[in-house]
Coordinates of C-alpha atoms and ligand atoms in Angstrom, one line a residue:
Chain A
X430 CA -43.7 -89.3 76.8
X431 CA -47.2 -90.2 76.1
X432 CA -48.6 -91.8 72.7
X433 CA -52.1 -90.4 72.0
X434 CA -52.9 -91.6 68.5
X435 CA -51.3 -94.4 66.1
X436 CA -52.0 -95.2 62.4
X437 CA -49.2 -96.6 59.8
X438 CA -49.5 -96.7 56.1
X439 CA -47.9 -98.5 53.8
X440 CA -45.9 -96.3 51.0
X441 CA -45.5 -99.3 47.9
X442 CA -45.8 -96.6 45.2
X443 CA -45.9 -93.1 43.8
X444 CA -49.8 -93.4 44.4
X445 CA -49.7 -93.6 48.2
X446 CA -47.4 -90.4 48.2
X447 CA -51.1 -87.8 48.2
X448 CA -53.0 -90.2 50.5
X449 CA -50.2 -89.7 53.0
X450 CA -49.4 -86.3 53.0
X451 CA -52.8 -85.9 53.7
X452 CA -53.1 -88.4 56.9
X453 CA -50.3 -86.1 58.4
X454 CA -52.4 -82.7 57.3
X455 CA -55.5 -84.5 59.0
X456 CA -52.9 -85.4 62.0
X457 CA -50.8 -81.9 62.6
X458 CA -54.4 -79.9 61.8
X459 CA -56.1 -81.9 65.0
X460 CA -53.4 -81.3 67.2
X461 CA -54.0 -77.3 65.8
X462 CA -50.4 -77.3 64.2
X463 CA -50.3 -73.6 62.3
X464 CA -50.3 -73.7 58.3
X465 CA -46.5 -72.9 58.5
X466 CA -45.5 -75.4 60.7
X467 CA -48.2 -78.0 59.3
X468 CA -46.8 -76.7 55.8
X469 CA -43.0 -77.8 57.1
X470 CA -43.7 -80.9 58.4
X471 CA -46.2 -82.4 55.6
X472 CA -43.0 -81.0 52.8
X473 CA -40.5 -82.7 55.3
X474 CA -42.8 -86.1 55.2
X475 CA -43.2 -85.8 51.4
X476 CA -39.2 -85.6 50.9
X477 CA -38.8 -89.1 53.4
X478 CA -41.6 -90.8 51.9
X479 CA -40.0 -89.9 48.0
X480 CA -36.8 -91.7 49.3
X481 CA -38.4 -94.5 50.8
X482 CA -40.2 -95.0 47.7
X483 CA -36.9 -94.1 45.1
X484 CA -33.7 -96.1 47.2
X485 CA -36.0 -98.6 49.2
X486 CA -38.9 -99.6 47.1
X487 CA -41.1 -98.6 49.8
X488 CA -42.0 -99.2 52.8
X489 CA -44.0 -98.0 56.1
X490 CA -44.7 -95.1 58.2
X491 CA -45.7 -94.4 61.6
X492 CA -48.2 -91.9 62.4
X493 CA -48.1 -90.5 65.8
X494 CA -49.2 -87.5 68.1
X495 CA -47.0 -87.3 71.2
X496 CA -47.1 -85.3 74.0
X497 CA -44.3 -84.5 76.0
X498 CA -43.5 -81.7 78.8
X499 CA -47.1 -80.7 78.1
X500 CA -45.9 -80.4 74.4
X501 CA -47.9 -82.0 71.6
X502 CA -46.7 -82.6 68.6
X503 CA -46.9 -85.1 65.8
X504 CA -44.1 -88.2 65.3
X505 CA -43.3 -89.9 62.1
X506 CA -41.0 -92.9 61.8
X507 CA -39.9 -94.0 58.1
X508 CA -38.9 -97.4 58.2
X509 CA -38.2 -99.7 55.5
X510 CA -35.9 -102.8 54.0
X511 CA -33.8 -101.3 51.8
X512 CA -29.9 -101.3 51.3
X513 CA -29.5 -98.7 53.6
X514 CA -27.1 -95.8 53.6
X515 CA -23.7 -95.8 53.8
X516 CA -22.0 -92.9 54.6
X517 CA -25.2 -91.6 56.9
X518 CA -23.0 -88.3 57.7
X519 CA -22.3 -88.0 53.5
X520 CA -26.2 -88.6 53.0
X521 CA -27.2 -85.6 55.2
X522 CA -24.6 -83.2 53.4
X523 CA -26.7 -80.8 51.3
X524 CA -26.0 -81.6 47.6
X525 CA -25.0 -85.2 48.0
X526 CA -26.8 -87.4 45.8
X527 CA -26.5 -90.9 44.5
X528 CA -29.0 -90.5 42.5
X529 CA -28.5 -87.8 40.7
X530 CA -30.8 -85.5 42.2
X531 CA -30.3 -82.4 44.2
X532 CA -29.4 -84.5 47.3
X533 CA -31.7 -82.0 49.3
X534 CA -34.1 -84.3 50.9
X535 CA -32.3 -85.2 54.0
X536 CA -30.6 -82.1 55.0
X537 CA -33.6 -80.0 54.3
X538 CA -36.1 -81.8 56.0
X539 CA -33.7 -81.8 59.1
X540 CA -34.1 -78.2 58.7
X541 CA -37.9 -78.2 58.3
X542 CA -38.5 -80.2 61.4
X543 CA -38.0 -80.0 65.3
X544 CA -36.6 -83.3 66.1
X545 CA -34.6 -85.3 63.5
X546 CA -33.4 -89.0 63.9
X547 CA -31.7 -91.0 60.8
X548 CA -30.5 -95.0 61.8
X549 CA -29.3 -97.2 58.9
X550 CA -27.3 -100.3 58.1
X551 CA -26.2 -101.8 54.9
X552 CA -28.3 -104.8 54.2
X553 CA -31.3 -104.2 56.4
X554 CA -32.5 -101.1 55.9
X555 CA -33.4 -97.5 57.2
X556 CA -35.5 -95.4 59.9
X557 CA -36.2 -92.1 59.8
X558 CA -37.8 -90.4 62.5
X559 CA -38.7 -86.8 62.5
X560 CA -41.0 -84.8 65.5
X561 CA -42.8 -81.7 64.8
X562 CA -44.3 -79.4 67.3
X563 CA -47.6 -77.8 67.7
X564 CA -45.7 -75.0 68.5
X565 CA -41.9 -75.3 67.2
X566 CA -40.2 -72.8 66.4
Chain B
X1237 CA -58.8 -85.8 36.2
X1238 CA -55.6 -86.8 34.1
X1239 CA -54.5 -84.2 32.9
X1240 CA -54.3 -80.5 33.6
X1241 CA -55.8 -78.2 31.1
X1242 CA -53.2 -75.5 29.5
X1243 CA -55.3 -72.2 28.3
X1244 CA -53.7 -70.0 25.8
X1245 CA -54.1 -66.7 26.6
X1246 CA -52.6 -63.9 23.6
X1247 CA -48.7 -64.7 23.8
X1248 CA -49.0 -66.8 26.5
X1249 CA -49.7 -70.0 27.9
X1250 CA -52.0 -70.0 31.5
X1251 CA -51.8 -73.6 34.0
X1252 CA -53.9 -73.2 36.9
X1253 CA -52.7 -76.1 39.1
X1254 CA -56.1 -76.9 41.3
X1255 CA -55.3 -79.7 43.3
X1256 CA -51.7 -81.4 44.7
X1257 CA -50.2 -83.0 41.7
X1258 CA -49.1 -86.9 41.9
X1259 CA -46.0 -87.3 40.1
X1260 CA -47.4 -88.3 36.8
X1261 CA -49.8 -86.1 36.7
X1262 CA -46.7 -83.3 37.4
X1263 CA -45.0 -85.0 34.7
X1264 CA -47.6 -85.0 32.1
X1265 CA -48.0 -81.6 32.8
X1266 CA -44.3 -80.7 32.1
X1267 CA -44.2 -82.3 28.8
X1268 CA -47.8 -80.8 27.7
X1269 CA -46.2 -77.5 28.5
X1270 CA -43.2 -77.9 26.9
X1271 CA -44.4 -79.3 23.7
X1272 CA -47.2 -76.8 23.6
X1273 CA -44.6 -74.1 23.8
X1274 CA -43.1 -74.9 20.8
X1275 CA -46.5 -75.7 19.1
X1276 CA -47.7 -72.1 19.4
X1277 CA -44.4 -70.2 19.9
X1278 CA -45.8 -68.8 23.2
X1279 CA -43.6 -66.3 25.0
X1280 CA -44.2 -66.8 28.3
X1281 CA -45.7 -69.3 31.0
X1282 CA -48.0 -68.7 33.7
X1283 CA -48.4 -71.0 36.6
X1284 CA -50.6 -70.5 39.0
X1285 CA -50.1 -72.8 42.3
X1286 CA -52.3 -70.7 44.5
X1287 CA -54.4 -73.5 45.4
X1288 CA -51.1 -76.1 45.9
X1289 CA -50.5 -76.5 49.5
X1290 CA -47.3 -78.2 49.2
X1291 CA -43.7 -78.4 47.1
X1292 CA -41.5 -80.4 47.4
X1293 CA -38.1 -81.6 46.0
X1294 CA -39.7 -83.2 43.2
X1295 CA -42.3 -80.2 42.4
X1296 CA -39.9 -77.9 42.6
X1297 CA -37.7 -79.7 39.7
X1298 CA -40.3 -80.1 37.4
X1299 CA -41.0 -76.3 38.0
X1300 CA -37.4 -75.4 37.0
X1301 CA -37.4 -77.9 34.4
X1302 CA -40.4 -76.4 32.9
X1303 CA -38.7 -72.9 32.9
X1304 CA -35.3 -73.9 31.4
X1305 CA -37.2 -75.6 28.8
X1306 CA -39.2 -73.0 27.6
X1307 CA -36.4 -70.7 28.3
X1308 CA -34.4 -72.6 25.5
X1309 CA -37.6 -71.8 23.2
X1310 CA -37.3 -68.1 23.8
X1311 CA -40.2 -67.9 25.9
X1312 CA -39.7 -66.9 30.2
X1313 CA -41.8 -68.8 33.2
X1314 CA -43.6 -67.3 35.8
X1315 CA -44.7 -68.9 38.7
X1316 CA -47.7 -66.9 40.2
X1317 CA -49.6 -67.2 43.4
X1318 CA -47.2 -69.0 45.7
X1319 CA -48.6 -69.4 49.3
X1320 CA -46.3 -67.9 51.9
X1321 CA -46.3 -71.0 54.2
X1322 CA -45.1 -72.9 50.7
X1323 CA -42.5 -69.9 50.2
X1324 CA -41.1 -70.1 53.6
X1325 CA -41.4 -74.0 53.6
X1326 CA -39.0 -73.8 49.9
X1327 CA -36.7 -71.6 51.4
X1328 CA -35.8 -73.9 54.8
X1329 CA -35.6 -76.9 52.8
X1330 CA -33.0 -75.0 50.7
X1331 CA -34.8 -75.0 47.2
X1332 CA -33.8 -72.4 45.0
X1333 CA -36.1 -72.3 41.6
X1334 CA -33.7 -71.6 39.4
X1335 CA -34.8 -69.6 36.4
X1336 CA -37.9 -69.2 37.5
X1337 CA -39.5 -65.6 38.2
X1338 CA -42.2 -65.4 40.7
X1339 CA -45.2 -62.7 41.2
X1340 CA -48.2 -62.3 43.6
X1341 CA -51.3 -63.0 41.0
X1342 CA -51.5 -63.6 37.4
X1343 CA -52.0 -60.2 36.9
X1344 CA -48.8 -59.2 38.2
X1345 CA -47.5 -62.4 36.5
X1346 CA -48.6 -60.8 32.9
X1347 CA -47.2 -57.4 33.8
X1348 CA -43.9 -59.3 34.4
X1349 CA -44.0 -61.5 31.3
X1350 CA -45.1 -58.4 29.0
X1351 CA -42.4 -56.1 29.9
X1352 CA -39.9 -59.0 29.7
X1353 CA -40.5 -59.9 25.8
X1354 CA -40.6 -56.2 25.6
X1355 CA -44.3 -55.6 24.8
X1356 CA -46.4 -52.8 26.6
X1357 CA -49.7 -54.2 27.6
X1358 CA -52.6 -52.0 26.5
X1359 CA -54.8 -53.1 28.9
X1360 CA -52.4 -51.9 31.8
X1361 CA -52.8 -47.9 30.5
X1362 CA -56.1 -47.4 33.2
X1363 CA -54.2 -48.8 36.2
X1364 CA -51.3 -46.2 36.9
X1365 CA -51.3 -47.0 40.7
X1366 CA -48.9 -50.0 40.4
X1367 CA -46.1 -49.7 37.9
X1368 CA -44.4 -52.6 37.4
X1369 CA -41.1 -52.8 39.0
X1370 CA -38.5 -52.5 35.9
X1371 CA -40.6 -50.4 33.6
X1372 CA -38.2 -47.6 32.8
X1373 CA -35.7 -49.6 30.6
Ligands
ATP2176 N1 -34.6 -94.7 52.4 C1 -32.9 -94.7 52.0 N2 -32.6 -95.8 51.8 C2 -31.5 -95.7 51.1 N3 -30.4 -94.9 50.8 C3 -31.1 -93.6 50.9 C4 -32.4 -93.6 51.6 N4 -32.8 -92.3 51.9 C5 -31.7 -91.5 51.1 N5 -31.0 -92.7 50.9 C6 -29.3 -92.1 50.3 O1 -29.1 -90.8 50.6 C7 -28.9 -89.8 49.1 C8 -29.4 -88.3 49.8 O2 -30.4 -88.5 50.1 P1 -31.2 -87.0 49.9 O3 -33.2 -87.4 49.7 O4 -30.8 -85.9 51.0 O5 -30.8 -86.5 48.2 P2 -31.9 -86.8 47.2 O6 -33.0 -88.0 47.4 O7 -30.9 -87.6 46.2 O8 -32.1 -85.9 45.7 P3 -33.3 -84.9 46.3 O9 -34.0 -85.8 47.8 O10 -33.0 -83.6 46.4 O11 -34.2 -85.5 45.0 C9 -29.8 -90.3 48.4 O12 -28.9 -90.3 47.4 C10 -29.6 -91.9 49.2 O13 -28.1 -92.5 48.2
MG2177 MG1 -34.5 -87.3 48.8

């Protein structure tokens, strides 16, 4: 895996969401990702950044263009130092929410992107990594 | 910049969303629309999202809220012009816009509303090529 471009954005308030989404769009467009794939990636990114704001008071996102086996893609790493998730398996289920919401963010995001990984430690924070390839699906 | 204009068109309200909404703007729109439905006694709400490139669960929830609040006040809601990439993404995310009708463009959205509230659209008489879906009830 080769990292070609790298950028970090701090997400601390709701107003950071739209500029962040635009940055993701810029990166996805730069590698020539199709419109549908761009939309999927940006929507996933929007969900994850909202979770970060809602449950962890913000955090930071690493935006990278990566290359692996002749494929190019965008990798986003959402890092927060919030309360962590007690039961990740449960949080990944459709409809599970501690925030009286729809509980769609995490499972929906996983469906939208090509690769999805979540690591969470109670009291330390949560890191979610997603990759969407230029020609993914 | 801080408010999205709402136009009154006969018995309906029309909103054209030209930008990707940040949260506060979306919430303001929700409140404005609901109070305007109640003030004007509008029978329908048309929300044109043809310029919107991202609908995440937050935005989806706002559209759903507008529809269900409007329905309580006897008005139907039609979302018009959703971009195909947005529609595909919403399905994968798992978000169903409950209680929200959709139409391809404002004109078809109007037809749908006229049908729903049982008023015959007199402007439609010279345009007999496209029959509304359920006009024979
Ligand atoms: N970054 C995070 N830190 C701590 N807890 C989190 C984080 N992200 C998600 N969670 C927990 O996982 C649950 C499921 O998240 P998910 O995004 O799927 O649903 P939601 O945010 O509750 O609802 P929706 O996204 O549909 O509005 C949340 O309710 C919350 O308890
Ligand atoms: Mg969420």
